[in-house]
XYZ file of C-alpha atoms in Angstrom:
567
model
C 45.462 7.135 -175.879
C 43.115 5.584 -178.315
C 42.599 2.321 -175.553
C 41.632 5.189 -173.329
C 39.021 6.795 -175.930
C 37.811 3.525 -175.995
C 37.184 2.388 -172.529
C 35.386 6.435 -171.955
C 33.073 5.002 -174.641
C 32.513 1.877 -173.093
C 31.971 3.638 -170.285
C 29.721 6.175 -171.605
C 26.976 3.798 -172.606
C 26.575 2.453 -169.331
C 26.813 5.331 -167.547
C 24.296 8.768 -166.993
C 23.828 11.194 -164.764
C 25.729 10.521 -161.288
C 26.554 6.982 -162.829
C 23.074 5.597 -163.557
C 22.013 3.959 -166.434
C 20.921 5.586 -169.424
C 17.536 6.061 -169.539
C 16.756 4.305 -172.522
C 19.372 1.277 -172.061
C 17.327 -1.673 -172.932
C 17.619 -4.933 -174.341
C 15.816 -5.884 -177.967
C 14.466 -8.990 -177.904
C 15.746 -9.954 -174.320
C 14.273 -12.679 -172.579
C 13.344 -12.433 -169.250
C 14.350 -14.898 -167.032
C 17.191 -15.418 -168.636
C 17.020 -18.990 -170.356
C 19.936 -21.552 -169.788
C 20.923 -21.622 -173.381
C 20.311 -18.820 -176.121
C 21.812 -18.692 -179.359
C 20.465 -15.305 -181.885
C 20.387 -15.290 -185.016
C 22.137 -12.305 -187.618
C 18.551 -11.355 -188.910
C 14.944 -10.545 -187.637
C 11.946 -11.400 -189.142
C 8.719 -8.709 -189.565
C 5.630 -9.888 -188.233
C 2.109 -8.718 -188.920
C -1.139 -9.915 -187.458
C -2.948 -11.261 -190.270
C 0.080 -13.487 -191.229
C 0.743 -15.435 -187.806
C -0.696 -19.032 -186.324
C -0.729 -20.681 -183.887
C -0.761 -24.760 -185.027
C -1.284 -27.026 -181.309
C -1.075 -30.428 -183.643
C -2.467 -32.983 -181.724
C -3.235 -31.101 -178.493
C -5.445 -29.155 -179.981
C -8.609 -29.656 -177.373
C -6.388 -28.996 -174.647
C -7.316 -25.777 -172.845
C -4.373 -24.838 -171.601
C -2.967 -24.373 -174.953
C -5.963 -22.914 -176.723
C -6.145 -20.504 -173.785
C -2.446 -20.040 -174.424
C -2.894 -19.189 -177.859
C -5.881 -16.822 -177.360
C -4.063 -14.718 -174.932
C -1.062 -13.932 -176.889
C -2.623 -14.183 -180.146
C -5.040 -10.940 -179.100
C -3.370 -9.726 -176.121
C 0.459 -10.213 -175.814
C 2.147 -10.939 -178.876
C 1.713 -7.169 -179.802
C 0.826 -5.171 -177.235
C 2.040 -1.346 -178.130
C -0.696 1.133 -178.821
C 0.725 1.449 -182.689
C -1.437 0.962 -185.651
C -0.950 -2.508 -187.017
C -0.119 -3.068 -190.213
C -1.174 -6.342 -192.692
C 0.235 -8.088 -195.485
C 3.571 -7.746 -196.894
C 5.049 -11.140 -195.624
C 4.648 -14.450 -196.020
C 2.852 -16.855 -193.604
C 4.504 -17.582 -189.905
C 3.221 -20.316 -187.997
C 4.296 -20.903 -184.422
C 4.139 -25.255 -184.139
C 3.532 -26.057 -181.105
C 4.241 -29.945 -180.216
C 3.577 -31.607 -176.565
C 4.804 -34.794 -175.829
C 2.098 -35.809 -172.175
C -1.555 -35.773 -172.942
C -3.078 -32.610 -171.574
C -3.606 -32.217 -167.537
C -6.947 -32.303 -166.054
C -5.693 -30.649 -163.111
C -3.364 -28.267 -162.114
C 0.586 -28.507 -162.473
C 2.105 -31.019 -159.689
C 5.586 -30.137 -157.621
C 8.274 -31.030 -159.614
C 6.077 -31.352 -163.088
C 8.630 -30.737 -166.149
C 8.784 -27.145 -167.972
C 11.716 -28.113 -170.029
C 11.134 -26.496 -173.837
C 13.614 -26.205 -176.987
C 12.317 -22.993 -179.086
C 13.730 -22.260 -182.307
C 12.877 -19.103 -184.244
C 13.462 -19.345 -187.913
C 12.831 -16.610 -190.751
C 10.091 -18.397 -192.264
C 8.425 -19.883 -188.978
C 8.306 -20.796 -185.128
C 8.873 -24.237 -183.098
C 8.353 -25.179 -180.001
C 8.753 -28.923 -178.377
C 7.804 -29.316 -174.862
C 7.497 -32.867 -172.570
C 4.364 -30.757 -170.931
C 1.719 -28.062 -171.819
C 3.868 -26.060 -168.748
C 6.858 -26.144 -170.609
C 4.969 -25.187 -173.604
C 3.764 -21.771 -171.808
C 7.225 -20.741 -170.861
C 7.974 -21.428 -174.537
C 5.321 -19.080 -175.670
C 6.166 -16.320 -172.801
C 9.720 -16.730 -174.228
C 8.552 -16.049 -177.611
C 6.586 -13.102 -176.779
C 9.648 -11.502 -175.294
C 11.651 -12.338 -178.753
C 9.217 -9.879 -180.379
C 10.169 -6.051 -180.342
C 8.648 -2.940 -181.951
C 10.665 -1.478 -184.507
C 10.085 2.703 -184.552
C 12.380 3.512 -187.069
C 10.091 0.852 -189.643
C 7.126 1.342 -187.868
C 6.614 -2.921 -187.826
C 6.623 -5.540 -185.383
C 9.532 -8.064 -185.960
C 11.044 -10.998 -184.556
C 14.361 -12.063 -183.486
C 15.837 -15.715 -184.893
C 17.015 -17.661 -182.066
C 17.995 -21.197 -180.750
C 16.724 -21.807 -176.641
C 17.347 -24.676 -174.449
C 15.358 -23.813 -171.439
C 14.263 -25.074 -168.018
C 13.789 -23.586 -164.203
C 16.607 -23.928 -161.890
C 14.501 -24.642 -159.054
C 11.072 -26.520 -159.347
C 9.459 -23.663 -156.797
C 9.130 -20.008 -157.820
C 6.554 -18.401 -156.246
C 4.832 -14.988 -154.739
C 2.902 -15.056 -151.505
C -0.196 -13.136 -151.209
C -1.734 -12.135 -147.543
C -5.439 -11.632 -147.860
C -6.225 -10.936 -144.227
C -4.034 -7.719 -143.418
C -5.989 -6.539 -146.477
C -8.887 -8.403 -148.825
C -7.577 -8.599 -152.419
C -10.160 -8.728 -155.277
C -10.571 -11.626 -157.582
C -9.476 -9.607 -160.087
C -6.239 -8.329 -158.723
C -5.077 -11.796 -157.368
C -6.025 -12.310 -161.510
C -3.532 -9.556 -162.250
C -0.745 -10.870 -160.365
C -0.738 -14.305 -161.716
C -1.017 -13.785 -165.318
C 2.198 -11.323 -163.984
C 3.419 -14.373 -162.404
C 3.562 -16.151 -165.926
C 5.491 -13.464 -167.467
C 8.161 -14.274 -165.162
C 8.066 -18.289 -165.209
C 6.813 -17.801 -161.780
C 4.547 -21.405 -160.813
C 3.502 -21.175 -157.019
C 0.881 -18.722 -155.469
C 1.583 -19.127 -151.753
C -2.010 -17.833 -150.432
C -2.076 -16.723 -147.301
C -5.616 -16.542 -146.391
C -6.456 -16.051 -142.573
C -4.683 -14.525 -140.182
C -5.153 -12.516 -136.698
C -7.038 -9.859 -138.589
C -9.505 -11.202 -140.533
C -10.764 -14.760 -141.382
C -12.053 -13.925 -145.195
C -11.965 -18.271 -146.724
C -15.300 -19.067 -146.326
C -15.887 -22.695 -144.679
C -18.597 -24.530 -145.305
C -18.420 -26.723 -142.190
C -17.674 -24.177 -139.797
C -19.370 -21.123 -141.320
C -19.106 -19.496 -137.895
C -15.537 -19.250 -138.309
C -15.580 -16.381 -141.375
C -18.741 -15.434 -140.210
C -17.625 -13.825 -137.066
C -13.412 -13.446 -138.505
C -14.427 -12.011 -141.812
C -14.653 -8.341 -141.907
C -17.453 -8.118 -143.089
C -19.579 -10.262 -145.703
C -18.746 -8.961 -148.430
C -14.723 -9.726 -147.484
C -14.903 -13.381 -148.060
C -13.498 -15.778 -150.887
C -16.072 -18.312 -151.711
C -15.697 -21.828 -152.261
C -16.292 -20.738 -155.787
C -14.268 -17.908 -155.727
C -11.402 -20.306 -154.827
C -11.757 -22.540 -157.599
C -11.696 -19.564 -160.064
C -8.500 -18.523 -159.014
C -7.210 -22.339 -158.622
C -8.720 -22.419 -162.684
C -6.962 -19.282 -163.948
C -3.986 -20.123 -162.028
C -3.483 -23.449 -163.970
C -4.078 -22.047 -166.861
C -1.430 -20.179 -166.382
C 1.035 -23.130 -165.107
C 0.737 -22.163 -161.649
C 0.155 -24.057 -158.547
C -1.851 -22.553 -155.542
C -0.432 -23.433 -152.279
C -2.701 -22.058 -149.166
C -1.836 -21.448 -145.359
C -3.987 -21.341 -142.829
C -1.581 -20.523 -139.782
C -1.430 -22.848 -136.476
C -1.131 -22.277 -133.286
C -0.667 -18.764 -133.934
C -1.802 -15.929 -135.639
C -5.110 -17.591 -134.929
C -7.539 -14.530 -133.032
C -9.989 -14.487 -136.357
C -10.671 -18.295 -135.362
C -13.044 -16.653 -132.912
C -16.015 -17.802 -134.161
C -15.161 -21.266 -133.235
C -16.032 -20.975 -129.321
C -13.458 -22.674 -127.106
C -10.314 -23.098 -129.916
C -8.534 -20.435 -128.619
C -7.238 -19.598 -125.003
C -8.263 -16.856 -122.794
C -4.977 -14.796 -122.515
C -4.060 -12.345 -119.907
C -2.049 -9.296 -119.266
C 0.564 -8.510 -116.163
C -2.201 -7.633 -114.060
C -4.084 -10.947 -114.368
C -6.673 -9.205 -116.516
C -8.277 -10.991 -119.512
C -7.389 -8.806 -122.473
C -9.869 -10.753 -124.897
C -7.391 -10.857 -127.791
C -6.771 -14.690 -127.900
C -3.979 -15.526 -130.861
C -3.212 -18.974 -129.590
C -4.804 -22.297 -129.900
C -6.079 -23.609 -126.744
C -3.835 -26.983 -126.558
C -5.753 -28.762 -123.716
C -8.760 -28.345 -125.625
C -9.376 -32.550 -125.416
C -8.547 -32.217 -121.295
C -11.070 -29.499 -120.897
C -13.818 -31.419 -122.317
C -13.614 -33.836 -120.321
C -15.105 -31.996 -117.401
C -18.151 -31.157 -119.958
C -21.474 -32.382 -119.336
C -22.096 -35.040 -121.913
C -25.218 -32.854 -123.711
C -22.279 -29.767 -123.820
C -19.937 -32.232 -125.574
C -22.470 -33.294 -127.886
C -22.566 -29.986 -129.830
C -18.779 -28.614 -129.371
C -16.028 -30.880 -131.282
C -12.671 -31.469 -129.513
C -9.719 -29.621 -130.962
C -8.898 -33.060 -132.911
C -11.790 -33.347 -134.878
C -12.467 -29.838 -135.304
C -8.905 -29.303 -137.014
C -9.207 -32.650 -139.110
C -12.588 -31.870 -140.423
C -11.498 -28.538 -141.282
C -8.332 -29.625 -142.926
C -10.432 -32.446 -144.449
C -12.643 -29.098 -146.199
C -9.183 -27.432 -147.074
C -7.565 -30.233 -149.071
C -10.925 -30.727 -150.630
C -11.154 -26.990 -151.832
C -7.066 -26.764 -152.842
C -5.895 -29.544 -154.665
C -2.061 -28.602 -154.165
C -0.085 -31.750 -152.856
C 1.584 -29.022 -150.716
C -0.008 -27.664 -147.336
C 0.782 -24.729 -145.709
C 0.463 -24.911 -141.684
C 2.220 -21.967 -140.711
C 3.784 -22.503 -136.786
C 5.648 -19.244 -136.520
C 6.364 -16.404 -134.014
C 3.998 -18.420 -131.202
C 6.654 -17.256 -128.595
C 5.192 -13.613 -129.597
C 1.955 -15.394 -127.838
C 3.193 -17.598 -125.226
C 3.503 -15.402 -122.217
C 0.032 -13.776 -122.780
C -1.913 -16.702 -123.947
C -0.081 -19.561 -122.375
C 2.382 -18.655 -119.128
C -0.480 -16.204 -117.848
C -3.679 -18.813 -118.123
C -3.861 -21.181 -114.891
C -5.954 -23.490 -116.534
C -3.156 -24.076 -118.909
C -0.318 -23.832 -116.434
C -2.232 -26.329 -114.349
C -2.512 -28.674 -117.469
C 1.190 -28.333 -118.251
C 1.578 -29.700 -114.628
C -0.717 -32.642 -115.247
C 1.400 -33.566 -118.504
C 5.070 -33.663 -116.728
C 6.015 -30.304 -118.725
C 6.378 -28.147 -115.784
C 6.836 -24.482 -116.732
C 8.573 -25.822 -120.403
C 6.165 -24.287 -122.578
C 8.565 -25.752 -125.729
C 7.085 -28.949 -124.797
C 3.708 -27.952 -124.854
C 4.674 -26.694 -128.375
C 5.855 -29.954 -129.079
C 2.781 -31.381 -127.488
C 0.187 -29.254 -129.985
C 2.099 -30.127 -133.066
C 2.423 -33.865 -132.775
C -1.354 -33.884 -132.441
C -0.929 -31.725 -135.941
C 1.264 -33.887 -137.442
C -0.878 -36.929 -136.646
C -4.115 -35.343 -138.001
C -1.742 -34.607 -141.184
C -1.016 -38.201 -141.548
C -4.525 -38.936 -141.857
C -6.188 -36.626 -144.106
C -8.145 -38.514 -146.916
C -6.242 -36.933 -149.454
C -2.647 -36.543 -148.227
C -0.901 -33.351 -148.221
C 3.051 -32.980 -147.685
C 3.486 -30.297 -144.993
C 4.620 -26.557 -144.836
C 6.216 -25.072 -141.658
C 7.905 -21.711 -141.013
C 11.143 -22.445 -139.711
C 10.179 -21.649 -135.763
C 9.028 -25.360 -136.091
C 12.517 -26.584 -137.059
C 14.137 -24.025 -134.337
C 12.090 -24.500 -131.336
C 10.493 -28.043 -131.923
C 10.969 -31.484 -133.747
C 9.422 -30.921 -136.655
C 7.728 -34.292 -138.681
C 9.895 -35.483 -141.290
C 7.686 -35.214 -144.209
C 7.999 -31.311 -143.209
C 9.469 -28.844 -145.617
C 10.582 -25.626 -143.997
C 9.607 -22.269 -144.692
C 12.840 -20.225 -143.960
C 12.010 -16.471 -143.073
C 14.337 -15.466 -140.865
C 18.291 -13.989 -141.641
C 19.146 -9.929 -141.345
C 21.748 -10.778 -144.029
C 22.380 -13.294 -147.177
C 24.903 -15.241 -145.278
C 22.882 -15.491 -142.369
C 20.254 -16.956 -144.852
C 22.565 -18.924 -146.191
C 23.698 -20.752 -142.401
C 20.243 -20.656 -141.993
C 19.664 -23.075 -145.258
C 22.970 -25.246 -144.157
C 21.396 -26.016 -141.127
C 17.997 -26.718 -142.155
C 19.339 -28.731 -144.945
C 22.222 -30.699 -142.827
C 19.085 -32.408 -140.797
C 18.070 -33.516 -143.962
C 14.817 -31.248 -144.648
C 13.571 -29.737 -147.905
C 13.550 -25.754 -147.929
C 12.198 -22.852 -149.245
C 13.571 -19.520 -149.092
C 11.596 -16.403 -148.417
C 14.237 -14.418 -146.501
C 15.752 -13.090 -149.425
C 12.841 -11.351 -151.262
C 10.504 -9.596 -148.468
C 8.686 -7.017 -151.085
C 6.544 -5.365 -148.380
C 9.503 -3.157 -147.293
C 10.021 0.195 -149.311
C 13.454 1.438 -149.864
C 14.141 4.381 -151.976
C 16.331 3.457 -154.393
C 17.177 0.115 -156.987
C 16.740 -2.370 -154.313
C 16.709 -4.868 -156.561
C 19.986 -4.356 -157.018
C 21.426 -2.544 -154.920
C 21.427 -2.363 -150.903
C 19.367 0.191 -149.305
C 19.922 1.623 -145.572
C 17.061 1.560 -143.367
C 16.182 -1.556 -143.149
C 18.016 -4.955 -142.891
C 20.659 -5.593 -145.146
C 18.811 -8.661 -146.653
C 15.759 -6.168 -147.527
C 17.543 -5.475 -150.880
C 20.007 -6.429 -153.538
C 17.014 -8.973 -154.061
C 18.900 -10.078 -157.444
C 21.786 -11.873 -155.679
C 20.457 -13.411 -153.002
C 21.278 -17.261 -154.453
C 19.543 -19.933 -152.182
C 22.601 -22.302 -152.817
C 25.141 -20.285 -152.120
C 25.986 -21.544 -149.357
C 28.933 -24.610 -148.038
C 27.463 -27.500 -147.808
C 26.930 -30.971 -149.925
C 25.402 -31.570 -153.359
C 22.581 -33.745 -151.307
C 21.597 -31.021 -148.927
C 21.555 -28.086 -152.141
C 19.416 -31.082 -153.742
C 17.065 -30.127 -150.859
C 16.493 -26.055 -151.604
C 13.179 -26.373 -153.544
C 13.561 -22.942 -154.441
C 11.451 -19.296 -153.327
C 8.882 -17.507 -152.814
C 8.825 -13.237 -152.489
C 6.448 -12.662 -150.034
C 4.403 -9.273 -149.974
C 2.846 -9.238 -146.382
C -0.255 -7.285 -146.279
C -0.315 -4.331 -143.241
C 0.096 -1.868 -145.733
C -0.366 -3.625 -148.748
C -4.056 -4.037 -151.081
C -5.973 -3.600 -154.258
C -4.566 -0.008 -154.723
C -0.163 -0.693 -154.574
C -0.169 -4.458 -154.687
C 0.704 -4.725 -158.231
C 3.617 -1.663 -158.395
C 4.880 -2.742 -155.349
C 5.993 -6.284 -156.559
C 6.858 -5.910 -159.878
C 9.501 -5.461 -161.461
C 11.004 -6.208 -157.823
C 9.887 -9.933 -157.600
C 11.325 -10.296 -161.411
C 14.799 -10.015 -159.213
C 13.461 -13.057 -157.324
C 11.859 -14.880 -160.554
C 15.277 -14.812 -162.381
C 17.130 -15.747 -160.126
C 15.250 -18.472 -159.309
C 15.026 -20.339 -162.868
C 18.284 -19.047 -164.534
C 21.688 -20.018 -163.662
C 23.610 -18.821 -161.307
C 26.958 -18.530 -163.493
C 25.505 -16.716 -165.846
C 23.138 -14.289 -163.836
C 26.287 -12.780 -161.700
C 26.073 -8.955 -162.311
C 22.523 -7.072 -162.514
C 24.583 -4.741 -164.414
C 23.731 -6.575 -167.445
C 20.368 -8.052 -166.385
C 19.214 -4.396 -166.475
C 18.183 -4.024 -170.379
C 16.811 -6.993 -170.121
C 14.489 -6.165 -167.344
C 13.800 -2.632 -168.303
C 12.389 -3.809 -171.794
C 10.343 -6.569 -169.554
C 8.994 -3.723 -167.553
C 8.182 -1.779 -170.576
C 6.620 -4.801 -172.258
C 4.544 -5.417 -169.248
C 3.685 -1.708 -168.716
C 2.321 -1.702 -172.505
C 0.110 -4.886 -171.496
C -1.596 -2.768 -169.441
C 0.347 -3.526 -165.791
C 1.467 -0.995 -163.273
C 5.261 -2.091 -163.419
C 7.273 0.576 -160.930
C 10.480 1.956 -162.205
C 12.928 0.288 -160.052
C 16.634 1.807 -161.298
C 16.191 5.429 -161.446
C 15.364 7.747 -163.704
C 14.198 6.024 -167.524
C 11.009 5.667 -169.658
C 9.528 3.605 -171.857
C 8.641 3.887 -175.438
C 4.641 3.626 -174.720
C 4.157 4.694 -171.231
C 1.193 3.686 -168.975
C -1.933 5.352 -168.882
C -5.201 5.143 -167.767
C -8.163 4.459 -169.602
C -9.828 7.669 -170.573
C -12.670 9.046 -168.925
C -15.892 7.880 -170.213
C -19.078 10.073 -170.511
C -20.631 9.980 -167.445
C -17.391 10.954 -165.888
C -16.875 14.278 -167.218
């Protein structure tokens, strides 16, 4: 009897109404991801505003830390809406010691954000090999700090963390031609990004929609595939978020899709092909590249050829422009769903059937594939400043890919089709990353991130415990998973739901990603841990959905009131 009182009670604290959660289970002083070695202390230490420091020792003109220590110092570290209170404690200085000089530039792939923190009563250390690791340090810390009601004081937990990421790429991808995104609320979503350890922004910035990147070579380009002018990133505009992001310890990785995707190229005349419908008709919505662009121009009057560029030199010069605006080692060239194309744009056109005839590839249209990308892979190879490759996986299923490629996987209804789909990849002896597992665009009702949601495929949910090495294969080819990236496509996606619709969702992805796997096995008890991250974050001022049923937070979001002028 009294082991059966017991396990009710057990049971009672974990369970509500129809089984859920309670509505105010959450963690004190959880960290979120969780880090690979955490060790609390018996007591916590009161905090007030007046008494804390930040000391950056010899790094102390590096502006990633001094930005780091503005931002939590008046933003983060207490964020409730509670009167603070002063005085009443002694001193607490957070050291801070790096052991690299300070980056001009932003973080590189594989760059270390290894940190040891240790919390004491009486003060705060943090030793880091780079100023990255020292910003998941300082996120870390932030977490440590809770809101006591019952005291009415901020305090601190005492705690011992060896931390680093599981996987050196942890990203979010951003489509900005479905639907334009402000400055601002690509802004919003990275500092979110560095809540969660995330360190890539995938950008994908042109599409068949709209052409917003602005090019200064080929201003035609987003001057016809824009929407309009006022839906266009500068070249400015660009390095402001490329600033912010590294300020935050995250790269920015963009894509500019090839050969498909492509019908807001359209400014450029004669880099697509016409493409036709059953009837022989021109429908005038090209989304290929025209491949025999080179071939063509040879029948060109020499005064025609002297103001249109072959396909060859148009793409280099305009990848030239690209790696000269993004700085990322990394280059996203897209290469999926062309077979979605094909038949329209390629099969139907007889100038392009008779130049598959003239190349040997008869009515193989995989080998004209073939043919465009090693012509892409070659113009690769010689950019100035070299760039290491980014395919979707089409390019690995339907061609030969180059082997400097890593592949974008995408595809996978379930996790263990994701997971052959990694073995396979990763048996040829290709680098990875996974974005099958976390596709944030789709709404289920319900705790996706846990739990899996009819309607759509099975892989659309239980986001948490999709594990990109779970899979049966060698310690070389799990060597080769780089990591993730959630991916929040943009049809129905923009400045208004961008921000709810990710988060706390991609925290699924951003803990899974940098914690281990062993100890990250149930969301079950990931679940006060996240739900005093979303609170946290919802007190910062961020529109962090509930995502496992009915709860609340202590301080719930609000708007700003009205002003004046309003009323």
């Amino acid at each position: 009897m009294r082991l059966l009182i017991l396990s009710l009670l057990f049971v009672s604290t974990f369970a509500w109404f129809y089984g859920r959660d309670e509505p105010d289970r959450w963690s004190v002083g959880g960290v979120w991801p969780l880090p690979q070695k955490i060790i609390y202390g018996s007591k916590n230490r009161t905090l007030t505003y007046d008494k804390i420091g930040i000391d950056l020792g010899d790094r102390k003109d590096c502006d990633v830390l001094l930005s780091m220590a503005d931002n939590y110092m008046n933003k983060w570290l207490f964020p409730y809406p509670v009167e603070m209170k002063t005085g009443g404690t002694e001193d607490f200085i957070i050291t801070v010691t790096v052991k690299e000089e300070c980056p001009s530039g932003p973080p590189v792939h594989g760059a270390s954000e290894e940190y040891l923190l240790r919390v004491s009563l009486s003060e705060a250390v943090i030793n880091a090999q780079t100023v990255w690791g020292a910003l998941r340090a300082m996120e870390s810390l932030s977490h440590l700090v809770f809101y006591d009601q019952k005291s009415q004081e901020y305090k601190i937990r005492t705690v011992e963390i060896f931390d680093k990421p599981r996987f050196p790429v942890r990203g979010i991808m951003i489509d900005t031609s479905r639907h334009f995104l402000s400055l601002n609320v690509i802004k919003r979503q990275l500092e979110i990004m560095s809540m969660n350890k995330m360190n890539v922004l995938h950008w994908h910035l042109v599409d068949s929609e709209s052409f917003p990147y602005t090019s200064e070579k080929f201003p035609e380009l987003h001057g016809v595939g824009a929407y309009s002018p006022r839906h266009v990133y500068s070249r400015e505009d660009i390095a402001e978020v490329i600033a912010f992001a590294r300020l935050r310890g995250i790269r920015v990785i963009p894509e500019f899709d090839l050969p498909g995707h492509t019908s807001s190229w359209k400014g450029r005349k004669g880099f697509l092909t016409e493409c036709f419908d059953e009837k022989g008709e021109e429908t005038f919505l090209p989304n290929l590249v025209d491949p025999m662009n080179e071939a063509n121009f040879d029948f060109i009057s020499v005064s025609e050829n002297v103001n249109r560029k072959t396909f060859n030199l148009l793409v280099q010069e305009f990848l030239e422009e690209v790696t000269e605006t993004f700085p990322d080692q990394f280059l996203h060239l897209g290469g999926d769903e062309v077979n979605d194309f094909i038949v329209e744009c390629w099969v139907r056109n007889k100038k392009i059937r008779k130049f598959m005839e003239e190349k040997g590839f008869g009515n193989d249209t995989i080998l004209l594939e073939n043919y465009f990308f090693e012509k892409l892979f070659a113009i690769v190879e010689k950019l100035k400043l070299k760039r290491k490759p980014i395919f979707w996986q089409e390019v690995f299923d339907n061609n030969i890919p180059d082997p400097n490629s890593i592949i974008h996987i995408w595809k996978g209804n379930t996790h263990e089709e994701i997971y052959e789909q990694v073995k396979n990849i990763t048996s040829k002896n290709f680098p990875v990353i996974i974005s099958a597992c976390w596709y944030l665009n789709y709404i289920k009702y319900g705790a996706d991130w846990r739990d899996e949601i009819s309607g759509t495929a099975p892989s659309n949910s239980r986001y948490y415990y999709c594990d990109p090495t779970n899979f049966n294969g060698t310690d070389a080819q799990k060597n080769l998973v780089l990591g993730g990236i959630a991916a929040i496509w943009g049809e129905l996606v923009d400045n208004t739901n961008i921000e709810a619709r990710l988060w706390p969702r991609a925290s699924a992805a951003a803990e899974r990603l940098w914690s281990p796997a062993e100890k990250t096995q149930r969301a079950e008890d990931a679940w006060p841990r996240m739900h005093e991250l979303r609170c946290r974050l919802v007190s910062r001022g961020y529109r962090i959905q509930p995502n496992n049923n009915p709860d609340f937070c202590p301080f719930e979001f609000d708007e700003p009131p009205a002003t004046k002028s309003e009323l």
